[in-house]
Amino acid sequence: VTAEIKAFPNPFTQSLVENISTSSSQNISLQMFDVTGKLILNKKLGQVQGTKTQTLSQNDFGKLAPGTYILHLLSDNKTQKTIKLIKTQ
């Protein structure tokens, strides 16, 4: 069971697009943390099979200060992929 994610643009300013792909039907969620480990976003996407495109914006994560953030792709509550994101002005 594998799940992959690509996020762009990176660095980002206002919004971020994630392309998620899975080899089989999986319960997918996204979690974003700041560098101190504070949870910024916990978004459940539900069952995903194949490819899904998801856009995150300020409506999802609020106003973020410029800096480094960590995005986790979870499949059935287990981290499958981690991406470092850079937020600019």
PDB file of N, CA and C in Angstrom:
ATOM      1  N   VAL A   1       0.867  -1.177   0.000  1.00  0.00           N
ATOM      2  CA  VAL A   1       0.000   0.000   0.000  1.00  0.00           C
ATOM      3  C   VAL A   1       0.904   1.227   0.000  1.00  0.00           C
ATOM      4  N   THR A   2       0.793   2.001  -1.061  1.00  0.00           N
ATOM      5  CA  THR A   2       1.607   3.200  -1.148  1.00  0.00           C
ATOM      6  C   THR A   2       0.755   4.393  -1.533  1.00  0.00           C
ATOM      7  N   ALA A   3       1.208   5.547  -1.071  1.00  0.00           N
ATOM      8  CA  ALA A   3       0.579   6.816  -1.427  1.00  0.00           C
ATOM      9  C   ALA A   3       1.700   7.812  -1.647  1.00  0.00           C
ATOM     10  N   GLU A   4       1.548   8.632  -2.674  1.00  0.00           N
ATOM     11  CA  GLU A   4       2.542   9.644  -3.013  1.00  0.00           C
ATOM     12  C   GLU A   4       1.877  11.005  -3.066  1.00  0.00           C
ATOM     13  N   ILE A   5       2.686  12.053  -2.843  1.00  0.00           N
ATOM     14  CA  ILE A   5       2.173  13.422  -2.935  1.00  0.00           C
ATOM     15  C   ILE A   5       3.231  14.318  -3.554  1.00  0.00           C
ATOM     16  N   LYS A   6       2.781  15.230  -4.385  1.00  0.00           N
ATOM     17  CA  LYS A   6       3.622  16.298  -4.922  1.00  0.00           C
ATOM     18  C   LYS A   6       2.901  17.603  -4.627  1.00  0.00           C
ATOM     19  N   ALA A   7       3.632  18.580  -4.103  1.00  0.00           N
ATOM     20  CA  ALA A   7       3.036  19.876  -3.747  1.00  0.00           C
ATOM     21  C   ALA A   7       3.736  20.981  -4.534  1.00  0.00           C
ATOM     22  N   PHE A   8       2.947  21.894  -5.074  1.00  0.00           N
ATOM     23  CA  PHE A   8       3.520  23.012  -5.820  1.00  0.00           C
ATOM     24  C   PHE A   8       2.573  24.206  -5.749  1.00  0.00           C
ATOM     25  N   PRO A   9       3.014  25.440  -5.941  1.00  0.00           N
ATOM     26  CA  PRO A   9       4.439  25.772  -6.041  1.00  0.00           C
ATOM     27  C   PRO A   9       5.112  25.654  -4.676  1.00  0.00           C
ATOM     28  N   ASN A  10       6.382  25.474  -4.675  1.00  0.00           N
ATOM     29  CA  ASN A  10       7.142  25.414  -3.427  1.00  0.00           C
ATOM     30  C   ASN A  10       8.481  26.081  -3.705  1.00  0.00           C
ATOM     31  N   PRO A  11       8.672  27.310  -3.196  1.00  0.00           N
ATOM     32  CA  PRO A  11       7.909  28.032  -2.175  1.00  0.00           C
ATOM     33  C   PRO A  11       6.533  28.496  -2.671  1.00  0.00           C
ATOM     34  N   PHE A  12       5.619  28.695  -1.690  1.00  0.00           N
ATOM     35  CA  PHE A  12       4.273  29.157  -2.003  1.00  0.00           C
ATOM     36  C   PHE A  12       3.970  30.447  -1.265  1.00  0.00           C
ATOM     37  N   THR A  13       2.932  31.169  -1.738  1.00  0.00           N
ATOM     38  CA  THR A  13       2.544  32.418  -1.081  1.00  0.00           C
ATOM     39  C   THR A  13       1.159  32.285  -0.454  1.00  0.00           C
ATOM     40  N   GLN A  14       0.117  32.130  -1.258  1.00  0.00           N
ATOM     41  CA  GLN A  14      -1.261  32.107  -0.753  1.00  0.00           C
ATOM     42  C   GLN A  14      -1.896  30.724  -0.757  1.00  0.00           C
ATOM     43  N   SER A  15      -1.571  29.922  -1.778  1.00  0.00           N
ATOM     44  CA  SER A  15      -2.200  28.611  -1.881  1.00  0.00           C
ATOM     45  C   SER A  15      -1.204  27.579  -2.386  1.00  0.00           C
ATOM     46  N   LEU A  16      -1.576  26.328  -2.222  1.00  0.00           N
ATOM     47  CA  LEU A  16      -0.699  25.206  -2.515  1.00  0.00           C
ATOM     48  C   LEU A  16      -1.544  24.099  -3.137  1.00  0.00           C
ATOM     49  N   VAL A  17      -1.066  23.519  -4.229  1.00  0.00           N
ATOM     50  CA  VAL A  17      -1.777  22.435  -4.904  1.00  0.00           C
ATOM     51  C   VAL A  17      -1.045  21.129  -4.612  1.00  0.00           C
ATOM     52  N   GLU A  18      -1.794  20.111  -4.204  1.00  0.00           N
ATOM     53  CA  GLU A  18      -1.219  18.794  -3.951  1.00  0.00           C
ATOM     54  C   GLU A  18      -1.813  17.790  -4.924  1.00  0.00           C
ATOM     55  N   ASN A  19      -0.943  17.045  -5.577  1.00  0.00           N
ATOM     56  CA  ASN A  19      -1.367  15.906  -6.387  1.00  0.00           C
ATOM     57  C   ASN A  19      -1.079  14.657  -5.568  1.00  0.00           C
ATOM     58  N   ILE A  20      -2.125  13.921  -5.251  1.00  0.00           N
ATOM     59  CA  ILE A  20      -2.023  12.726  -4.426  1.00  0.00           C
ATOM     60  C   ILE A  20      -2.330  11.521  -5.304  1.00  0.00           C
ATOM     61  N   SER A  21      -1.492  10.506  -5.228  1.00  0.00           N
ATOM     62  CA  SER A  21      -1.762   9.288  -5.985  1.00  0.00           C
ATOM     63  C   SER A  21      -1.615   8.077  -5.073  1.00  0.00           C
ATOM     64  N   THR A  22      -2.522   7.132  -5.245  1.00  0.00           N
ATOM     65  CA  THR A  22      -2.524   5.914  -4.432  1.00  0.00           C
ATOM     66  C   THR A  22      -2.616   4.702  -5.348  1.00  0.00           C
ATOM     67  N   SER A  23      -2.065   3.595  -4.872  1.00  0.00           N
ATOM     68  CA  SER A  23      -2.097   2.368  -5.663  1.00  0.00           C
ATOM     69  C   SER A  23      -3.387   1.584  -5.435  1.00  0.00           C
ATOM     70  N   SER A  24      -4.078   1.889  -4.335  1.00  0.00           N
ATOM     71  CA  SER A  24      -5.349   1.229  -4.026  1.00  0.00           C
ATOM     72  C   SER A  24      -6.191   2.193  -3.197  1.00  0.00           C
ATOM     73  N   SER A  25      -7.431   1.849  -2.942  1.00  0.00           N
ATOM     74  CA  SER A  25      -8.312   2.717  -2.154  1.00  0.00           C
ATOM     75  C   SER A  25      -7.770   2.853  -0.732  1.00  0.00           C
ATOM     76  N   GLN A  26      -7.511   4.099  -0.326  1.00  0.00           N
ATOM     77  CA  GLN A  26      -6.941   4.367   0.993  1.00  0.00           C
ATOM     78  C   GLN A  26      -7.626   5.564   1.629  1.00  0.00           C
ATOM     79  N   ASN A  27      -7.698   5.569   2.949  1.00  0.00           N
ATOM     80  CA  ASN A  27      -8.245   6.685   3.703  1.00  0.00           C
ATOM     81  C   ASN A  27      -7.110   7.701   3.895  1.00  0.00           C
ATOM     82  N   ILE A  28      -7.190   8.827   3.187  1.00  0.00           N
ATOM     83  CA  ILE A  28      -6.089   9.788   3.120  1.00  0.00           C
ATOM     84  C   ILE A  28      -6.408  11.041   3.933  1.00  0.00           C
ATOM     85  N   SER A  29      -5.378  11.557   4.613  1.00  0.00           N
ATOM     86  CA  SER A  29      -5.492  12.860   5.271  1.00  0.00           C
ATOM     87  C   SER A  29      -4.158  13.593   5.145  1.00  0.00           C
ATOM     88  N   LEU A  30      -4.232  14.918   5.292  1.00  0.00           N
ATOM     89  CA  LEU A  30      -3.059  15.780   5.235  1.00  0.00           C
ATOM     90  C   LEU A  30      -2.906  16.485   6.570  1.00  0.00           C
ATOM     91  N   GLN A  31      -1.675  16.567   7.058  1.00  0.00           N
ATOM     92  CA  GLN A  31      -1.380  17.328   8.268  1.00  0.00           C
ATOM     93  C   GLN A  31      -0.219  18.253   7.969  1.00  0.00           C
ATOM     94  N   MET A  32      -0.353  19.520   8.410  1.00  0.00           N
ATOM     95  CA  MET A  32       0.721  20.489   8.250  1.00  0.00           C
ATOM     96  C   MET A  32       1.141  20.977   9.635  1.00  0.00           C
ATOM     97  N   PHE A  33       2.463  21.019   9.838  1.00  0.00           N
ATOM     98  CA  PHE A  33       3.038  21.460  11.102  1.00  0.00           C
ATOM     99  C   PHE A  33       4.010  22.599  10.847  1.00  0.00           C
ATOM    100  N   ASP A  34       4.168  23.483  11.854  1.00  0.00           N
ATOM    101  CA  ASP A  34       5.244  24.462  11.756  1.00  0.00           C
ATOM    102  C   ASP A  34       6.518  23.812  12.297  1.00  0.00           C
ATOM    103  N   VAL A  35       7.628  24.549  12.298  1.00  0.00           N
ATOM    104  CA  VAL A  35       8.908  23.956  12.701  1.00  0.00           C
ATOM    105  C   VAL A  35       8.970  23.634  14.194  1.00  0.00           C
ATOM    106  N   THR A  36       8.051  24.187  14.991  1.00  0.00           N
ATOM    107  CA  THR A  36       8.036  23.866  16.418  1.00  0.00           C
ATOM    108  C   THR A  36       7.195  22.619  16.701  1.00  0.00           C
ATOM    109  N   GLY A  37       6.549  22.075  15.651  1.00  0.00           N
ATOM    110  CA  GLY A  37       5.716  20.893  15.834  1.00  0.00           C
ATOM    111  C   GLY A  37       4.249  21.195  16.069  1.00  0.00           C
ATOM    112  N   LYS A  38       3.872  22.470  16.006  1.00  0.00           N
ATOM    113  CA  LYS A  38       2.474  22.849  16.206  1.00  0.00           C
ATOM    114  C   LYS A  38       1.647  22.450  14.982  1.00  0.00           C
ATOM    115  N   LEU A  39       0.530  21.772  15.217  1.00  0.00           N
ATOM    116  CA  LEU A  39      -0.359  21.357  14.141  1.00  0.00           C
ATOM    117  C   LEU A  39      -1.080  22.577  13.573  1.00  0.00           C
ATOM    118  N   ILE A  40      -0.911  22.826  12.283  1.00  0.00           N
ATOM    119  CA  ILE A  40      -1.518  23.963  11.597  1.00  0.00           C
ATOM    120  C   ILE A  40      -2.775  23.525  10.858  1.00  0.00           C
ATOM    121  N   LEU A  41      -2.749  22.309  10.313  1.00  0.00           N
ATOM    122  CA  LEU A  41      -3.836  21.821   9.470  1.00  0.00           C
ATOM    123  C   LEU A  41      -3.987  20.318   9.661  1.00  0.00           C
ATOM    124  N   ASN A  42      -5.221  19.861   9.764  1.00  0.00           N
ATOM    125  CA  ASN A  42      -5.528  18.428   9.770  1.00  0.00           C
ATOM    126  C   ASN A  42      -6.746  18.257   8.871  1.00  0.00           C
ATOM    127  N   LYS A  43      -6.514  17.867   7.621  1.00  0.00           N
ATOM    128  CA  LYS A  43      -7.595  17.786   6.632  1.00  0.00           C
ATOM    129  C   LYS A  43      -7.776  16.338   6.194  1.00  0.00           C
ATOM    130  N   LYS A  44      -8.966  15.812   6.458  1.00  0.00           N
ATOM    131  CA  LYS A  44      -9.295  14.455   6.045  1.00  0.00           C
ATOM    132  C   LYS A  44      -9.900  14.490   4.652  1.00  0.00           C
ATOM    133  N   LEU A  45      -9.311  13.726   3.738  1.00  0.00           N
ATOM    134  CA  LEU A  45      -9.773  13.693   2.357  1.00  0.00           C
ATOM    135  C   LEU A  45     -10.669  12.490   2.075  1.00  0.00           C
ATOM    136  N   GLY A  46     -10.730  11.557   3.013  1.00  0.00           N
ATOM    137  CA  GLY A  46     -11.558  10.373   2.830  1.00  0.00           C
ATOM    138  C   GLY A  46     -10.885   9.346   1.938  1.00  0.00           C
ATOM    139  N   GLN A  47     -11.689   8.465   1.349  1.00  0.00           N
ATOM    140  CA  GLN A  47     -11.162   7.397   0.497  1.00  0.00           C
ATOM    141  C   GLN A  47     -10.669   7.973  -0.829  1.00  0.00           C
ATOM    142  N   VAL A  48      -9.424   7.660  -1.165  1.00  0.00           N
ATOM    143  CA  VAL A  48      -8.833   8.083  -2.427  1.00  0.00           C
ATOM    144  C   VAL A  48      -8.289   6.850  -3.124  1.00  0.00           C
ATOM    145  N   GLN A  49      -8.622   6.711  -4.392  1.00  0.00           N
ATOM    146  CA  GLN A  49      -8.048   5.652  -5.216  1.00  0.00           C
ATOM    147  C   GLN A  49      -7.625   6.277  -6.536  1.00  0.00           C
ATOM    148  N   GLY A  50      -6.380   6.027  -6.930  1.00  0.00           N
ATOM    149  CA  GLY A  50      -5.858   6.654  -8.144  1.00  0.00           C
ATOM    150  C   GLY A  50      -5.259   8.007  -7.818  1.00  0.00           C
ATOM    151  N   THR A  51      -5.682   9.045  -8.547  1.00  0.00           N
ATOM    152  CA  THR A  51      -5.108  10.379  -8.389  1.00  0.00           C
ATOM    153  C   THR A  51      -6.172  11.378  -7.947  1.00  0.00           C
ATOM    154  N   LYS A  52      -5.791  12.258  -7.029  1.00  0.00           N
ATOM    155  CA  LYS A  52      -6.678  13.329  -6.560  1.00  0.00           C
ATOM    156  C   LYS A  52      -5.856  14.609  -6.476  1.00  0.00           C
ATOM    157  N   THR A  53      -6.442  15.707  -6.926  1.00  0.00           N
ATOM    158  CA  THR A  53      -5.806  17.016  -6.795  1.00  0.00           C
ATOM    159  C   THR A  53      -6.540  17.797  -5.722  1.00  0.00           C
ATOM    160  N   GLN A  54      -5.796  18.348  -4.785  1.00  0.00           N
ATOM    161  CA  GLN A  54      -6.351  19.085  -3.651  1.00  0.00           C
ATOM    162  C   GLN A  54      -5.651  20.433  -3.567  1.00  0.00           C
ATOM    163  N   THR A  55      -6.405  21.511  -3.429  1.00  0.00           N
ATOM    164  CA  THR A  55      -5.816  22.832  -3.253  1.00  0.00           C
ATOM    165  C   THR A  55      -6.032  23.292  -1.818  1.00  0.00           C
ATOM    166  N   LEU A  56      -4.963  23.712  -1.174  1.00  0.00           N
ATOM    167  CA  LEU A  56      -5.036  24.283   0.169  1.00  0.00           C
ATOM    168  C   LEU A  56      -4.790  25.779   0.065  1.00  0.00           C
ATOM    169  N   SER A  57      -5.559  26.545   0.819  1.00  0.00           N
ATOM    170  CA  SER A  57      -5.410  27.997   0.803  1.00  0.00           C
ATOM    171  C   SER A  57      -5.543  28.530   2.216  1.00  0.00           C
ATOM    172  N   GLN A  58      -5.571  29.858   2.347  1.00  0.00           N
ATOM    173  CA  GLN A  58      -5.721  30.465   3.670  1.00  0.00           C
ATOM    174  C   GLN A  58      -7.017  30.020   4.337  1.00  0.00           C
ATOM    175  N   ASN A  59      -8.042  29.655   3.567  1.00  0.00           N
ATOM    176  CA  ASN A  59      -9.279  29.138   4.160  1.00  0.00           C
ATOM    177  C   ASN A  59      -9.015  27.865   4.935  1.00  0.00           C
ATOM    178  N   ASP A  60      -8.000  27.099   4.527  1.00  0.00           N
ATOM    179  CA  ASP A  60      -7.666  25.840   5.196  1.00  0.00           C
ATOM    180  C   ASP A  60      -6.694  26.028   6.352  1.00  0.00           C
ATOM    181  N   PHE A  61      -5.640  26.805   6.126  1.00  0.00           N
ATOM    182  CA  PHE A  61      -4.595  26.902   7.151  1.00  0.00           C
ATOM    183  C   PHE A  61      -4.479  28.259   7.813  1.00  0.00           C
ATOM    184  N   GLY A  62      -5.346  29.212   7.489  1.00  0.00           N
ATOM    185  CA  GLY A  62      -5.283  30.527   8.118  1.00  0.00           C
ATOM    186  C   GLY A  62      -4.104  31.327   7.596  1.00  0.00           C
ATOM    187  N   LYS A  63      -3.835  32.435   8.253  1.00  0.00           N
ATOM    188  CA  LYS A  63      -2.708  33.272   7.847  1.00  0.00           C
ATOM    189  C   LYS A  63      -1.431  32.669   8.414  1.00  0.00           C
ATOM    190  N   LEU A  64      -0.553  32.266   7.517  1.00  0.00           N
ATOM    191  CA  LEU A  64       0.722  31.686   7.926  1.00  0.00           C
ATOM    192  C   LEU A  64       1.828  32.722   7.802  1.00  0.00           C
ATOM    193  N   ALA A  65       2.685  32.760   8.804  1.00  0.00           N
ATOM    194  CA  ALA A  65       3.871  33.610   8.717  1.00  0.00           C
ATOM    195  C   ALA A  65       4.838  32.974   7.722  1.00  0.00           C
ATOM    196  N   PRO A  66       5.647  33.785   7.044  1.00  0.00           N
ATOM    197  CA  PRO A  66       6.672  33.197   6.179  1.00  0.00           C
ATOM    198  C   PRO A  66       7.576  32.274   6.996  1.00  0.00           C
ATOM    199  N   GLY A  67       7.973  31.171   6.396  1.00  0.00           N
ATOM    200  CA  GLY A  67       8.834  30.227   7.099  1.00  0.00           C
ATOM    201  C   GLY A  67       8.726  28.829   6.526  1.00  0.00           C
ATOM    202  N   THR A  68       9.208  27.875   7.287  1.00  0.00           N
ATOM    203  CA  THR A  68       9.241  26.477   6.870  1.00  0.00           C
ATOM    204  C   THR A  68       8.120  25.706   7.555  1.00  0.00           C
ATOM    205  N   TYR A  69       7.452  24.862   6.778  1.00  0.00           N
ATOM    206  CA  TYR A  69       6.356  24.032   7.273  1.00  0.00           C
ATOM    207  C   TYR A  69       6.562  22.607   6.771  1.00  0.00           C
ATOM    208  N   ILE A  70       6.013  21.661   7.492  1.00  0.00           N
ATOM    209  CA  ILE A  70       6.129  20.249   7.140  1.00  0.00           C
ATOM    210  C   ILE A  70       4.733  19.717   6.836  1.00  0.00           C
ATOM    211  N   LEU A  71       4.581  19.095   5.653  1.00  0.00           N
ATOM    212  CA  LEU A  71       3.309  18.515   5.244  1.00  0.00           C
ATOM    213  C   LEU A  71       3.439  16.994   5.266  1.00  0.00           C
ATOM    214  N   HIS A  72       2.539  16.341   5.998  1.00  0.00           N
ATOM    215  CA  HIS A  72       2.516  14.880   6.064  1.00  0.00           C
ATOM    216  C   HIS A  72       1.303  14.369   5.295  1.00  0.00           C
ATOM    217  N   LEU A  73       1.531  13.364   4.468  1.00  0.00           N
ATOM    218  CA  LEU A  73       0.457  12.619   3.820  1.00  0.00           C
ATOM    219  C   LEU A  73       0.272  11.347   4.629  1.00  0.00           C
ATOM    220  N   LEU A  74      -0.933  11.164   5.170  1.00  0.00           N
ATOM    221  CA  LEU A  74      -1.221   9.969   5.957  1.00  0.00           C
ATOM    222  C   LEU A  74      -2.182   9.066   5.206  1.00  0.00           C
ATOM    223  N   SER A  75      -1.893   7.789   5.248  1.00  0.00           N
ATOM    224  CA  SER A  75      -2.755   6.773   4.661  1.00  0.00           C
ATOM    225  C   SER A  75      -3.147   5.831   5.783  1.00  0.00           C
ATOM    226  N   ASP A  76      -4.450   5.727   6.044  1.00  0.00           N
ATOM    227  CA  ASP A  76      -4.942   4.903   7.151  1.00  0.00           C
ATOM    228  C   ASP A  76      -4.196   5.225   8.452  1.00  0.00           C
ATOM    229  N   ASN A  77      -4.024   6.539   8.708  1.00  0.00           N
ATOM    230  CA  ASN A  77      -3.412   7.103   9.916  1.00  0.00           C
ATOM    231  C   ASN A  77      -1.924   6.806  10.070  1.00  0.00           C
ATOM    232  N   LYS A  78      -1.251   6.393   9.006  1.00  0.00           N
ATOM    233  CA  LYS A  78       0.190   6.178   9.043  1.00  0.00           C
ATOM    234  C   LYS A  78       0.841   7.122   8.036  1.00  0.00           C
ATOM    235  N   THR A  79       1.910   7.803   8.453  1.00  0.00           N
ATOM    236  CA  THR A  79       2.599   8.732   7.565  1.00  0.00           C
ATOM    237  C   THR A  79       3.234   7.972   6.416  1.00  0.00           C
ATOM    238  N   GLN A  80       2.891   8.366   5.194  1.00  0.00           N
ATOM    239  CA  GLN A  80       3.436   7.747   3.986  1.00  0.00           C
ATOM    240  C   GLN A  80       4.499   8.613   3.334  1.00  0.00           C
ATOM    241  N   LYS A  81       4.333   9.925   3.454  1.00  0.00           N
ATOM    242  CA  LYS A  81       5.242  10.851   2.763  1.00  0.00           C
ATOM    243  C   LYS A  81       5.287  12.158   3.542  1.00  0.00           C
ATOM    244  N   THR A  82       6.459  12.770   3.603  1.00  0.00           N
ATOM    245  CA  THR A  82       6.645  14.049   4.273  1.00  0.00           C
ATOM    246  C   THR A  82       7.339  15.010   3.307  1.00  0.00           C
ATOM    247  N   ILE A  83       6.809  16.229   3.230  1.00  0.00           N
ATOM    248  CA  ILE A  83       7.371  17.244   2.345  1.00  0.00           C
ATOM    249  C   ILE A  83       7.653  18.513   3.149  1.00  0.00           C
ATOM    250  N   LYS A  84       8.827  19.108   2.906  1.00  0.00           N
ATOM    251  CA  LYS A  84       9.150  20.403   3.512  1.00  0.00           C
ATOM    252  C   LYS A  84       8.643  21.493   2.578  1.00  0.00           C
ATOM    253  N   LEU A  85       7.876  22.428   3.127  1.00  0.00           N
ATOM    254  CA  LEU A  85       7.304  23.540   2.356  1.00  0.00           C
ATOM    255  C   LEU A  85       7.887  24.854   2.841  1.00  0.00           C
ATOM    256  N   ILE A  86       8.054  25.768   1.918  1.00  0.00           N
ATOM    257  CA  ILE A  86       8.532  27.114   2.258  1.00  0.00           C
ATOM    258  C   ILE A  86       7.426  28.116   1.922  1.00  0.00           C
ATOM    259  N   LYS A  87       7.011  28.886   2.936  1.00  0.00           N
ATOM    260  CA  LYS A  87       5.999  29.939   2.762  1.00  0.00           C
ATOM    261  C   LYS A  87       6.740  31.254   2.659  1.00  0.00           C
ATOM    262  N   THR A  88       6.470  32.005   1.571  1.00  0.00           N
ATOM    263  CA  THR A  88       7.056  33.327   1.405  1.00  0.00           C
ATOM    264  C   THR A  88       5.966  34.373   1.592  1.00  0.00           C
ATOM    265  N   GLN A  89       6.329  35.643   1.474  1.00  0.00           N
ATOM    266  CA  GLN A  89       5.369  36.745   1.668  1.00  0.00           C
ATOM    267  C   GLN A  89       4.193  36.630   0.802  1.00  0.00           C
TER     268      GLN A  89
END
